[in-house]
Amino acid sequence: MSLRGARVAVAGGGLAGIAAAVEAAGRGAVVTLVERRPFLGGKAFSFTEPRSGVEIDNGQHVHLGCCTAYIALLARLGSLGLTAMQPVLHVDVRDRAGTHGVLTARRLPAPLHMGPSFSRYGLLTRAERLRALRALTTIAALGPRGRDALDDVSFGEWLRAHGQRDAAIERFWDVVILPTCNDRSDRVSAALASFVITEGLMRTQGGASIGWALAGLSHLVDPPARRLIARAGGRVVTGRAVTAADGAGLDLDDGTRIEADAVVLALPPARARAVAPRALPHDPGLGESPIVNVHLWYDRPVLERPILAVVDSPVQWMFDRTAITGEGAPGQHIDLSLSAARAEMGVPREDLAGAMDHEVRALLPAARDARLSRWAVTKDARATFAPAPGQASRRPHARTAVDGLALAGTWTATGWPATMEGAVRSGITAVDEIARQVAR
Ligand SMILES: Cc1cc2nc3c(=O)[nH]c(=O)nc-3n(C[C@H](O)[C@H](O)[C@H](O)COP(=O)(O)OP(=O)(O)OC[C@H]3O[C@@H](n4cnc5c(N)ncnc54)[C@H](O)[C@@H]3O)c2cc1C
């Protein structure tokens, strides 16, 4: 639906706000995007780490082939070329003892594409693989309604009721669920987890292909979104916080007001409530789940693959940043991405880097004699909303009680976990909503 000539104000310059602004501009609106911080990108940004002087991301971000709205946004911004994606999923998984498995897609029609690698997945016994296959088949048959009905149950509970034991949950199911939902199956809504399994692993052959940024995350969105919005006659205001919002505009912390015909609030829930209490009368109470990243620079290559998942180790997922970004420094920069890192949040950064270095040396023979030249740690206690059972009923829809004002943000009712894809989809849904209202 067109927004030709309408003035649209968007609060919040994370991916949801950027997607809303780009979508509204594409429909002919004159957009003003307001972001509190000096840069766009929200929870997905890069910065120069002061101790190392290297540009790093606030946390390793990956997207999957099924993240079609995020990919389309980057294409629209002209920055898709700053990302790469595996032609088909390929992840090496191992445990501390060195047992190895591979999850990879074959060029077969979905859902058979995962069959050959799964039938040889070395981290499960043959009996465990058969039981897991039965559970996968049950999930595939659930359909959207069947999945939604599982929101009050934890995925761990559901898996155990379907024949999965602790070892299989840790060594297969959580390899998928922990990084995508940012918690372990026992703490994740079965609706959300079964959605991820279906959408990522089973619906299409390329759905689980892993993509990543080749440059710092900020380069993907900040300059390109500013350019696109300006070209469409709009503007981006950074370094100004929205203090109040209604369907007719935004008040900013410098005392100015931006008048608008419609407003999208793409803020974290507490901020959205503070600036527009009528739009979000109750705290959705979703809770938060942290993510910690530990960057280690070694004087030589220690990790042979671009990505390695490790079960039964605090390391979880390792990324070869040197290979991913083409970083010029000698040696190798690896990033350990720790989801649901509640325990690690309280550990001093230096101790954490030391503990992870120790673990990497235990896991990778090539690291044993390597010299650690630098390290850096990023922590975000509020990285994502908690994907816990009951989340679906707590996540509000884009439409609010305030005429002309819609909500966006990864925490709104997208059906997706807290991901870049969920954020982008929420922004587009919010624009659909205001466009309907403006057309009335
Ligand atoms: C360390 C880490 C790793 C992650 N890894 C992945 C991953 O691998 N894959 C994936 O898909 N997702 C990942 N995510 C999640 C993903 O980054 C987020 O879900 C997504 O970026 C959220 O976008 P958003 O626009 O909904 O919210 P936000 O990014 O939180 O945007 C909200 C914006 O509003 C601004 N704001 C707040 N108050 C005001 C105000 N009063 N006025 C104006 N502006 C205001 C904020 O500064 C912010 O820019 C990760 C997140 C983190 C933190």
Coordinates of C-alpha atoms and ligand atoms in Angstrom, one line a residue:
M1 CA 0.0 0.0 0.0
S2 CA 1.4 3.4 -1.0
L3 CA 2.5 6.1 1.4
R4 CA 3.2 8.6 -1.3
G5 CA 3.8 12.0 0.2
A6 CA 3.1 10.9 3.8
R7 CA 5.5 12.0 6.5
V8 CA 6.6 9.0 8.4
A9 CA 8.8 9.3 11.6
V10 CA 10.7 6.2 12.8
A11 CA 12.1 6.1 16.3
G12 CA 15.1 3.7 16.7
G13 CA 17.9 3.1 14.2
G14 CA 18.4 -0.6 14.8
L15 CA 17.6 -3.1 12.0
A16 CA 13.8 -2.8 12.7
G17 CA 13.9 1.0 12.4
I18 CA 16.1 0.9 9.4
A19 CA 13.9 -1.7 7.7
A20 CA 10.8 0.4 8.5
A21 CA 12.4 3.6 7.2
V22 CA 13.6 2.0 4.0
E23 CA 10.3 0.3 3.4
A24 CA 8.3 3.5 4.0
A25 CA 10.7 5.5 1.7
G26 CA 10.2 2.8 -0.9
R27 CA 6.5 3.4 -0.7
G28 CA 6.9 7.1 -1.3
A29 CA 6.9 8.5 2.2
V30 CA 9.1 11.3 3.4
V31 CA 10.9 9.6 6.3
T32 CA 12.7 10.9 9.4
L33 CA 14.6 8.3 11.3
V34 CA 15.8 9.2 14.8
E35 CA 18.5 7.2 16.6
R36 CA 19.7 8.0 20.1
R37 CA 23.3 6.9 19.5
P38 CA 25.6 8.5 16.9
F39 CA 25.3 5.6 14.5
L40 CA 22.7 3.2 13.0
G41 CA 22.7 -0.5 13.5
G42 CA 21.4 -1.0 17.1
K43 CA 22.4 -4.4 18.4
A44 CA 24.4 -5.2 15.2
F45 CA 27.3 -2.8 14.9
S46 CA 31.1 -2.6 14.7
F47 CA 33.6 -0.4 16.5
T48 CA 37.3 0.0 16.9
E49 CA 38.3 -2.0 20.0
P50 CA 40.5 0.4 22.0
R51 CA 43.1 -2.1 23.2
S52 CA 43.7 -3.8 19.9
G53 CA 42.9 -0.9 17.6
V54 CA 41.1 -3.4 15.4
E55 CA 37.5 -3.0 14.2
I56 CA 35.4 -5.7 15.7
D57 CA 31.6 -6.4 15.8
N58 CA 29.7 -6.0 19.1
G59 CA 29.2 -9.8 18.6
Q60 CA 29.6 -12.2 15.8
H61 CA 26.4 -12.1 13.7
V62 CA 25.4 -14.7 11.2
H63 CA 22.3 -15.0 9.1
L64 CA 20.9 -18.0 7.4
G65 CA 19.6 -18.6 3.9
C66 CA 16.0 -18.5 5.3
C67 CA 16.6 -14.9 6.4
T68 CA 15.1 -13.6 3.2
A69 CA 13.9 -10.2 4.5
Y70 CA 17.3 -9.4 6.0
I71 CA 19.0 -10.4 2.7
A72 CA 16.5 -8.4 0.7
L73 CA 17.1 -5.3 2.9
L74 CA 20.9 -5.6 2.3
A75 CA 20.2 -5.9 -1.4
R76 CA 18.1 -2.8 -1.3
L77 CA 20.8 -0.9 0.6
G78 CA 23.4 -2.1 -1.9
S79 CA 25.5 -3.8 0.8
L80 CA 24.7 -7.5 0.1
G81 CA 28.1 -7.7 -1.6
L82 CA 29.7 -7.1 1.9
T83 CA 28.4 -10.5 3.0
A84 CA 29.1 -14.0 2.0
M85 CA 26.9 -17.1 2.2
Q86 CA 27.7 -20.8 2.1
P87 CA 26.3 -22.4 -1.1
V88 CA 24.8 -25.1 1.2
L89 CA 25.0 -25.5 4.9
H90 CA 28.3 -26.9 6.2
V91 CA 29.2 -27.0 9.8
D92 CA 31.8 -29.1 11.5
V93 CA 30.8 -30.1 15.0
R94 CA 33.1 -31.8 17.5
D95 CA 33.3 -32.6 21.2
R96 CA 36.2 -32.2 23.6
A97 CA 37.3 -35.8 23.0
G98 CA 37.7 -35.1 19.3
T99 CA 34.6 -37.0 18.1
H100 CA 33.6 -35.3 14.9
G101 CA 30.3 -34.7 13.0
V102 CA 29.3 -32.7 10.0
L103 CA 25.9 -31.1 9.4
T104 CA 25.7 -30.4 5.7
A105 CA 23.0 -30.1 3.0
R106 CA 23.1 -32.1 -0.2
R107 CA 21.6 -31.0 -3.5
L108 CA 18.4 -33.0 -2.8
P109 CA 14.8 -31.8 -2.5
A110 CA 14.0 -30.6 1.0
P111 CA 13.7 -32.1 3.6
L112 CA 15.8 -35.0 2.2
H113 CA 18.8 -32.6 1.7
M114 CA 19.9 -33.1 5.3
G115 CA 19.5 -36.9 5.3
P116 CA 22.9 -38.1 4.1
S117 CA 24.9 -36.0 6.5
F118 CA 22.5 -36.6 9.4
S119 CA 22.7 -40.4 8.8
R120 CA 26.5 -40.2 9.4
Y121 CA 26.5 -37.5 12.1
G122 CA 29.2 -38.9 14.4
L123 CA 28.1 -37.1 17.6
L124 CA 25.1 -39.3 18.0
T125 CA 24.9 -43.1 18.2
R126 CA 22.9 -44.9 15.5
A127 CA 20.0 -45.3 17.9
E128 CA 20.1 -41.6 18.8
R129 CA 20.1 -40.7 15.2
L130 CA 17.0 -42.8 14.5
R131 CA 15.2 -41.3 17.5
A132 CA 16.2 -37.8 16.4
L133 CA 15.0 -38.5 12.9
R134 CA 11.6 -39.5 14.3
A135 CA 11.4 -36.3 16.3
L136 CA 12.4 -34.3 13.2
T137 CA 9.6 -36.0 11.2
T138 CA 7.1 -35.1 13.9
I139 CA 8.2 -31.5 13.9
A140 CA 7.9 -31.3 10.1
A141 CA 4.3 -32.6 10.4
L142 CA 3.3 -30.0 13.1
G143 CA 2.4 -27.2 10.7
P144 CA 2.2 -23.6 11.9
R145 CA -0.8 -24.2 14.2
G146 CA 0.7 -27.3 15.8
R147 CA 3.9 -25.4 16.5
D148 CA 2.1 -22.4 17.9
A149 CA 0.2 -24.7 20.3
L150 CA 3.6 -25.6 21.9
D151 CA 4.5 -22.2 23.1
D152 CA 3.9 -23.0 26.8
V153 CA 6.2 -26.0 26.8
S154 CA 10.0 -26.0 26.8
F155 CA 11.6 -27.6 23.7
G156 CA 13.7 -29.7 26.1
E157 CA 10.5 -31.1 27.6
W158 CA 9.0 -31.7 24.2
L159 CA 12.2 -33.4 23.0
R160 CA 12.3 -35.7 26.1
A161 CA 8.6 -36.6 25.5
H162 CA 9.6 -37.6 22.0
G163 CA 12.4 -40.0 23.0
Q164 CA 15.4 -37.6 23.1
R165 CA 17.9 -38.1 25.9
D166 CA 20.2 -35.5 27.4
A167 CA 23.2 -36.5 25.3
A168 CA 21.2 -36.1 22.0
I169 CA 19.9 -32.7 23.2
E170 CA 23.3 -31.4 23.9
R171 CA 25.1 -33.0 20.9
F172 CA 22.6 -32.3 18.2
W173 CA 19.5 -30.3 19.1
D174 CA 21.3 -27.5 21.0
V175 CA 23.9 -27.2 18.3
V176 CA 21.0 -25.6 16.3
I177 CA 18.9 -24.1 19.1
L178 CA 21.5 -22.4 21.3
P179 CA 22.9 -20.0 18.6
T180 CA 19.6 -19.4 16.9
C181 CA 17.4 -18.8 19.9
N182 CA 20.1 -17.7 22.4
D183 CA 19.4 -20.4 25.0
R184 CA 19.4 -24.1 25.5
S185 CA 16.4 -26.3 24.6
D186 CA 15.4 -26.6 28.2
R187 CA 14.8 -22.8 28.4
V188 CA 13.4 -22.2 24.9
S189 CA 9.7 -22.2 23.9
A190 CA 9.0 -25.4 21.9
A191 CA 7.0 -23.2 19.4
L192 CA 10.0 -21.0 18.7
A193 CA 12.4 -23.9 18.5
S194 CA 10.3 -26.0 16.2
F195 CA 9.8 -23.0 14.0
V196 CA 13.6 -22.6 13.7
I197 CA 14.1 -26.3 13.0
T198 CA 11.4 -26.3 10.3
E199 CA 12.4 -22.9 8.7
G200 CA 16.1 -23.4 8.9
L201 CA 16.7 -27.1 8.5
M202 CA 13.8 -28.6 6.8
R203 CA 11.7 -26.3 4.6
T204 CA 14.2 -25.4 1.8
Q205 CA 17.6 -26.8 0.7
G206 CA 19.3 -23.5 1.3
G207 CA 17.5 -22.4 4.4
A208 CA 20.3 -23.3 6.8
S209 CA 23.2 -22.0 4.7
I210 CA 25.2 -19.7 6.9
G211 CA 26.0 -16.1 5.9
W212 CA 28.2 -13.5 7.5
A213 CA 29.5 -10.0 7.0
L214 CA 32.8 -9.6 5.3
A215 CA 33.3 -6.2 6.8
G216 CA 32.4 -4.6 10.2
L217 CA 28.6 -4.8 10.7
S218 CA 28.2 -1.0 10.7
H219 CA 29.4 -0.8 7.1
L220 CA 26.4 -2.9 6.0
V221 CA 23.8 -0.5 7.2
D222 CA 24.9 2.9 8.5
P223 CA 26.2 4.7 5.4
P224 CA 23.9 2.9 2.9
A225 CA 20.7 3.6 4.9
R226 CA 21.6 7.3 5.3
R227 CA 22.2 7.5 1.6
L228 CA 19.0 5.7 0.6
I229 CA 16.8 7.7 3.0
A230 CA 18.4 11.0 1.8
R231 CA 17.9 10.1 -1.8
A232 CA 14.2 9.6 -1.1
G233 CA 13.9 13.1 0.4
G234 CA 14.1 12.0 4.0
R235 CA 16.6 12.5 6.8
V236 CA 18.4 10.6 9.5
V237 CA 18.8 12.3 12.9
T238 CA 21.4 10.6 15.1
G239 CA 22.6 11.4 18.6
R240 CA 19.1 12.5 19.6
A241 CA 16.7 10.5 21.9
V242 CA 13.0 10.4 21.4
T243 CA 11.3 11.4 24.7
A244 CA 7.6 11.1 23.7
A245 CA 5.7 9.7 20.7
D246 CA 2.1 9.7 19.4
G247 CA 0.5 9.1 16.0
A248 CA 1.4 12.6 14.9
G249 CA 5.0 12.8 15.7
L250 CA 8.0 12.5 18.0
D251 CA 9.4 14.8 20.7
L252 CA 13.2 14.8 20.9
D253 CA 15.5 15.4 23.9
D254 CA 16.6 18.8 22.4
G255 CA 13.1 20.1 22.8
T256 CA 12.3 19.8 19.1
R257 CA 9.3 18.0 17.6
I258 CA 9.1 16.0 14.4
E259 CA 5.6 16.3 13.0
A260 CA 4.4 13.2 11.1
D261 CA 1.3 11.6 9.5
A262 CA 2.4 8.2 11.0
V263 CA 5.0 6.9 13.4
V264 CA 6.9 3.6 13.8
L265 CA 8.4 3.0 17.3
A266 CA 11.3 0.6 16.7
L267 CA 12.7 0.8 20.3
P268 CA 13.5 -1.8 22.9
P269 CA 10.3 -2.5 24.9
A270 CA 11.2 -0.5 28.0
R271 CA 11.9 2.6 25.9
A272 CA 8.8 2.1 23.8
R273 CA 6.7 2.0 27.0
A274 CA 8.4 5.1 28.4
V275 CA 7.9 7.2 25.3
A276 CA 4.4 6.0 24.4
P277 CA 2.7 4.4 27.4
R278 CA -0.7 4.0 25.6
A279 CA 0.9 2.1 22.8
L280 CA 2.5 -0.4 25.2
P281 CA 0.5 -0.3 28.4
H282 CA 2.1 -3.3 30.0
D283 CA 5.7 -4.5 30.3
P284 CA 5.7 -7.6 28.0
G285 CA 8.0 -9.2 30.6
L286 CA 10.0 -11.1 28.0
G287 CA 13.3 -11.0 30.0
E288 CA 16.7 -11.0 28.5
S289 CA 19.4 -13.4 27.4
P290 CA 23.1 -12.4 27.2
I291 CA 25.8 -13.0 24.6
V292 CA 29.5 -12.8 25.1
N293 CA 32.2 -12.9 22.4
V294 CA 35.9 -13.6 23.1
H295 CA 38.4 -12.5 20.5
L296 CA 41.8 -14.2 20.5
W297 CA 44.6 -13.3 18.2
Y298 CA 47.3 -16.0 17.7
D299 CA 50.6 -15.7 16.0
R300 CA 49.8 -18.6 13.7
P301 CA 46.7 -20.4 12.2
V302 CA 45.1 -22.5 14.9
L303 CA 41.6 -23.2 13.5
E304 CA 41.5 -25.0 10.2
R305 CA 37.8 -24.3 9.3
P306 CA 36.0 -21.0 9.0
I307 CA 33.4 -22.2 11.5
L308 CA 33.5 -24.9 14.2
A309 CA 30.8 -25.8 16.7
V310 CA 32.0 -27.5 19.9
V311 CA 29.6 -29.4 22.2
D312 CA 30.4 -30.1 25.9
S313 CA 32.8 -27.1 26.0
P314 CA 32.2 -23.5 27.1
V315 CA 33.5 -22.4 23.7
Q316 CA 30.3 -23.2 21.7
W317 CA 31.0 -21.7 18.3
M318 CA 34.4 -20.5 16.9
F319 CA 34.7 -18.3 13.9
D320 CA 38.0 -17.7 11.9
R321 CA 37.7 -13.9 11.6
T322 CA 40.9 -13.8 9.6
A323 CA 39.4 -15.9 6.9
I324 CA 36.0 -14.3 7.1
T325 CA 37.1 -10.6 6.9
G326 CA 40.5 -11.0 5.2
E327 CA 42.0 -9.2 8.2
G328 CA 45.6 -8.5 7.1
A329 CA 47.4 -9.2 10.4
P330 CA 49.8 -12.2 10.5
G331 CA 48.5 -15.2 12.4
Q332 CA 44.9 -15.8 13.1
H333 CA 42.1 -13.9 14.8
I334 CA 39.3 -16.2 16.1
D335 CA 36.1 -15.2 17.7
L336 CA 34.3 -17.4 20.2
S337 CA 30.6 -16.7 20.3
L338 CA 29.0 -17.7 23.6
S339 CA 25.2 -17.7 23.6
A340 CA 23.1 -17.5 26.8
A341 CA 26.4 -16.6 28.6
R342 CA 24.8 -16.0 32.0
A343 CA 27.8 -17.5 33.9
E344 CA 30.4 -15.7 31.7
M345 CA 28.7 -12.2 32.2
G346 CA 30.1 -12.0 35.7
V347 CA 33.6 -13.2 34.9
P348 CA 36.3 -10.4 34.5
R349 CA 37.2 -10.0 30.9
E350 CA 40.9 -10.9 31.4
D351 CA 40.0 -14.1 33.2
L352 CA 37.5 -15.0 30.5
A353 CA 40.0 -14.5 27.8
G354 CA 42.5 -16.6 29.8
A355 CA 40.0 -19.4 30.3
M356 CA 39.0 -19.4 26.7
D357 CA 42.6 -19.4 25.5
H358 CA 43.2 -22.4 27.8
E359 CA 40.1 -24.2 26.3
V360 CA 41.2 -23.4 22.7
R361 CA 44.6 -24.9 23.4
A362 CA 42.9 -28.1 24.8
L363 CA 40.7 -28.3 21.7
L364 CA 43.0 -27.4 18.8
P365 CA 46.4 -29.1 18.6
A366 CA 47.8 -26.2 16.4
A367 CA 47.1 -23.8 19.3
R368 CA 49.2 -25.6 21.8
D369 CA 52.4 -23.8 21.1
A370 CA 50.9 -20.7 19.6
R371 CA 51.4 -17.3 21.2
L372 CA 48.4 -15.3 22.1
S373 CA 49.2 -11.8 21.0
R374 CA 46.0 -9.9 21.9
W375 CA 42.5 -10.5 23.1
A376 CA 39.2 -8.6 23.4
V377 CA 35.9 -9.4 25.1
T378 CA 32.4 -8.0 24.3
K379 CA 29.5 -8.6 26.6
D380 CA 25.8 -7.7 26.1
A381 CA 23.6 -8.7 29.0
R382 CA 20.5 -7.7 27.0
A383 CA 21.6 -9.2 23.7
T384 CA 18.2 -10.8 22.9
F385 CA 14.8 -11.3 24.6
A386 CA 14.6 -14.6 26.5
P387 CA 13.1 -17.2 24.2
A388 CA 11.3 -18.8 27.1
P389 CA 8.0 -20.7 27.0
G390 CA 5.1 -18.3 26.9
Q391 CA 7.0 -15.7 24.8
A392 CA 4.4 -15.7 22.0
S393 CA 1.5 -14.5 24.1
R394 CA 3.7 -11.7 25.5
R395 CA 5.0 -10.3 22.2
P396 CA 2.7 -7.4 21.0
H397 CA 1.5 -6.9 17.5
A398 CA 2.6 -3.9 15.4
R399 CA -0.9 -2.4 15.7
T400 CA -1.4 -0.3 18.9
A401 CA -4.2 1.5 20.6
V402 CA -2.7 4.8 19.3
D403 CA -3.9 5.8 15.9
G404 CA -1.1 6.2 13.4
L405 CA 1.5 4.6 15.7
A406 CA 2.9 1.1 15.1
L407 CA 5.4 -1.0 17.0
A408 CA 8.5 -2.7 15.6
G409 CA 11.4 -4.5 17.1
T410 CA 12.7 -8.0 17.2
W411 CA 10.6 -8.5 20.4
T412 CA 7.3 -7.9 18.7
A413 CA 5.1 -10.7 17.4
T414 CA 7.1 -11.9 14.4
G415 CA 7.1 -15.6 15.2
W416 CA 10.9 -15.4 14.8
P417 CA 13.5 -15.6 17.6
A418 CA 15.5 -12.4 18.4
T419 CA 17.3 -12.2 15.1
M420 CA 18.2 -9.6 12.4
E421 CA 15.6 -11.3 10.3
G422 CA 12.9 -10.9 13.0
A423 CA 13.9 -7.2 13.3
V424 CA 13.6 -6.5 9.6
R425 CA 10.3 -8.3 9.3
S426 CA 8.9 -6.4 12.2
G427 CA 9.8 -3.1 10.6
I428 CA 8.1 -4.0 7.3
T429 CA 5.0 -5.2 9.2
A430 CA 4.8 -1.9 11.1
V431 CA 4.9 0.0 7.8
D432 CA 2.1 -2.3 6.4
E433 CA 0.1 -1.3 9.5
I434 CA 0.6 2.5 9.3
A435 CA 0.0 2.4 5.5
R436 CA -3.4 0.8 6.1
Q437 CA -4.2 3.5 8.6
V438 CA -3.0 6.4 6.4
A439 CA -5.0 5.0 3.5
R440 CA -8.2 5.1 5.6
Ligands
LIG1 C1 26.2 -9.9 20.7 C2 25.0 -10.2 19.8 C3 25.0 -11.2 18.8 C4 23.9 -11.4 18.0 N1 24.0 -12.4 17.0 C5 23.0 -12.5 16.1 C6 23.2 -13.4 15.0 O1 24.2 -14.1 14.9 N2 22.2 -13.4 14.1 C7 21.0 -12.7 14.2 O2 20.2 -12.7 13.4 N3 20.9 -11.9 15.3 C8 21.8 -11.8 16.3 N4 21.7 -10.9 17.3 C9 20.4 -10.3 17.5 C10 20.2 -9.1 16.6 O3 21.3 -8.2 16.6 C11 19.0 -8.2 17.1 O4 17.9 -9.1 17.3 C12 18.6 -7.1 16.2 O5 19.7 -6.4 15.7 C13 17.6 -6.2 17.0 O6 17.2 -5.1 16.1 P1 16.1 -4.1 16.6 O7 16.0 -3.0 15.7 O8 14.8 -4.9 16.9 O9 16.5 -3.6 18.1 P2 17.8 -2.7 18.5 O10 19.0 -3.1 17.6 O11 17.9 -2.8 19.9 O12 17.4 -1.2 18.0 C14 16.8 -0.3 18.9 C15 17.4 1.0 18.6 O13 16.7 2.0 19.3 C16 17.6 3.0 19.8 N5 17.0 3.7 20.9 C17 16.7 3.4 22.2 N6 16.1 4.3 22.8 C18 15.9 5.4 22.0 C19 15.3 6.6 22.0 N7 14.7 7.0 23.2 N8 15.3 7.4 20.9 C20 15.9 7.0 19.8 N9 16.5 5.8 19.7 C21 16.5 5.0 20.7 C22 18.8 2.1 20.3 O14 20.0 2.9 20.4 C23 18.8 1.1 19.1 O15 19.7 1.6 18.1 C24 22.8 -10.7 18.2 C25 22.7 -9.7 19.1 C26 23.8 -9.4 19.9 C27 23.7 -8.3 20.9

